[in-house]
Coordinates of C-alpha atoms in Angstrom, one line a residue:
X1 CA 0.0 0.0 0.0
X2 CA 1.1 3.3 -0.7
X3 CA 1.0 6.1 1.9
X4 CA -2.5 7.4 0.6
X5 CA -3.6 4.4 0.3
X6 CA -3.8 2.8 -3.0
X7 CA -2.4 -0.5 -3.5
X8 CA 1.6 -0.3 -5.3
X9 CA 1.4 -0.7 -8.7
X10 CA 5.8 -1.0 -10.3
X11 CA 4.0 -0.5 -13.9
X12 CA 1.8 3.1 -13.0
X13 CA 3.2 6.3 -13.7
X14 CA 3.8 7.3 -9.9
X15 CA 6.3 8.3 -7.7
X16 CA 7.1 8.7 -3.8
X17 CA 8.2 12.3 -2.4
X18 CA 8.3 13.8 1.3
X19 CA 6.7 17.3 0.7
X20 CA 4.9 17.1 -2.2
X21 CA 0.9 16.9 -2.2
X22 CA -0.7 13.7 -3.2
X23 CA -1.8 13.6 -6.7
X24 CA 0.7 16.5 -7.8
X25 CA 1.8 15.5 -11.6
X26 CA 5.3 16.4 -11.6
X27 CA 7.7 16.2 -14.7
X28 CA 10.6 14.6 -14.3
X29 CA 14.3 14.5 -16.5
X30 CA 17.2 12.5 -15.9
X31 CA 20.1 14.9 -16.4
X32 CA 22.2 12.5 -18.1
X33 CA 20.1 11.6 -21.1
X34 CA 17.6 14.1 -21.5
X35 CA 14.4 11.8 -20.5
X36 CA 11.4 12.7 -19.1
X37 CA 8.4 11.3 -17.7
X38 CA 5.5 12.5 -16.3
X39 CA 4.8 11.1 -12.5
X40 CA 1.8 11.6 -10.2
X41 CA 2.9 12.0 -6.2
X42 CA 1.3 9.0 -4.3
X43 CA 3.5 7.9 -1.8
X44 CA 5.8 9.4 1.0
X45 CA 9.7 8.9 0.1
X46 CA 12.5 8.2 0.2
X47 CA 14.6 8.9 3.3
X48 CA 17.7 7.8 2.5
X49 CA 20.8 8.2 0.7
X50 CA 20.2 11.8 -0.4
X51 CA 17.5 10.9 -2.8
X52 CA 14.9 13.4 -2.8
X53 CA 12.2 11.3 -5.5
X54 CA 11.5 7.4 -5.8
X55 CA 9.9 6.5 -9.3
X56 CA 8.3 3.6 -10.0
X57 CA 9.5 1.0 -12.2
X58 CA 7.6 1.8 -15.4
X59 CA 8.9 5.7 -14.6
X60 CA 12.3 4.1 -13.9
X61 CA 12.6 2.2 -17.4
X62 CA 11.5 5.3 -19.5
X63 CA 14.1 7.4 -17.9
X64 CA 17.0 5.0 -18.6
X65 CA 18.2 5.0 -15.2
X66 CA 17.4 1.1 -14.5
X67 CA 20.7 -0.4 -14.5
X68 CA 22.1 1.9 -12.3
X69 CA 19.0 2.6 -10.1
X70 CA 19.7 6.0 -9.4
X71 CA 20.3 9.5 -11.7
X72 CA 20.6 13.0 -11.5
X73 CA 17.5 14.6 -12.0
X74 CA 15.5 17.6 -12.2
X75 CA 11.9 17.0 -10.5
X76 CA 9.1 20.3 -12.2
X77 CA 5.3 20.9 -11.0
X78 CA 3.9 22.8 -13.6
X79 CA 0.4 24.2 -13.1
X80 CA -0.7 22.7 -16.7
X81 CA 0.0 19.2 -15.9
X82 CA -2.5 19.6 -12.4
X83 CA -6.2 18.5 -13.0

């Protein structure tokens, strides 16, 4: 379960982050190759190693940042993206 209480789903366009409202749609781009996904806030996260988002697989794949499980990355809330 995830912290608002929908069941974890690896393949959904989601992501876990400690501020961030539930159900924010933020944009994010891995630095090193230019990707960028579009992620929807529904989990509290992480809190460790200096990581400040935690995508979910399916996020994780289309970024290219799978093999080594973590990337530099720049994490955008635009007001567009909101419902």
């Amino acid at each position: 379960m995830t912290a608002n209480g929908e069941k974890f789903d690896r393949r959904a366009m989601t992501a876990a982050h400690r501020t961030l409202p539930f159900d924010t749609v933020v944009r994010v781009t891995n630095l090193d190759t230019g990707k960028t996904v579009k992620v929807r806030i529904n989990d509290r996260g992480p809190y460790g190693g200096g990581r400040i988002i935690d995508v979910s697989s399916a996020a994780a794949v289309r970024l290219e940042m799978v093999e080594d499980g973590t990337a530099q990355v720049r994490i955008e809330a635009f007001a567009s993206d909101q419902d």
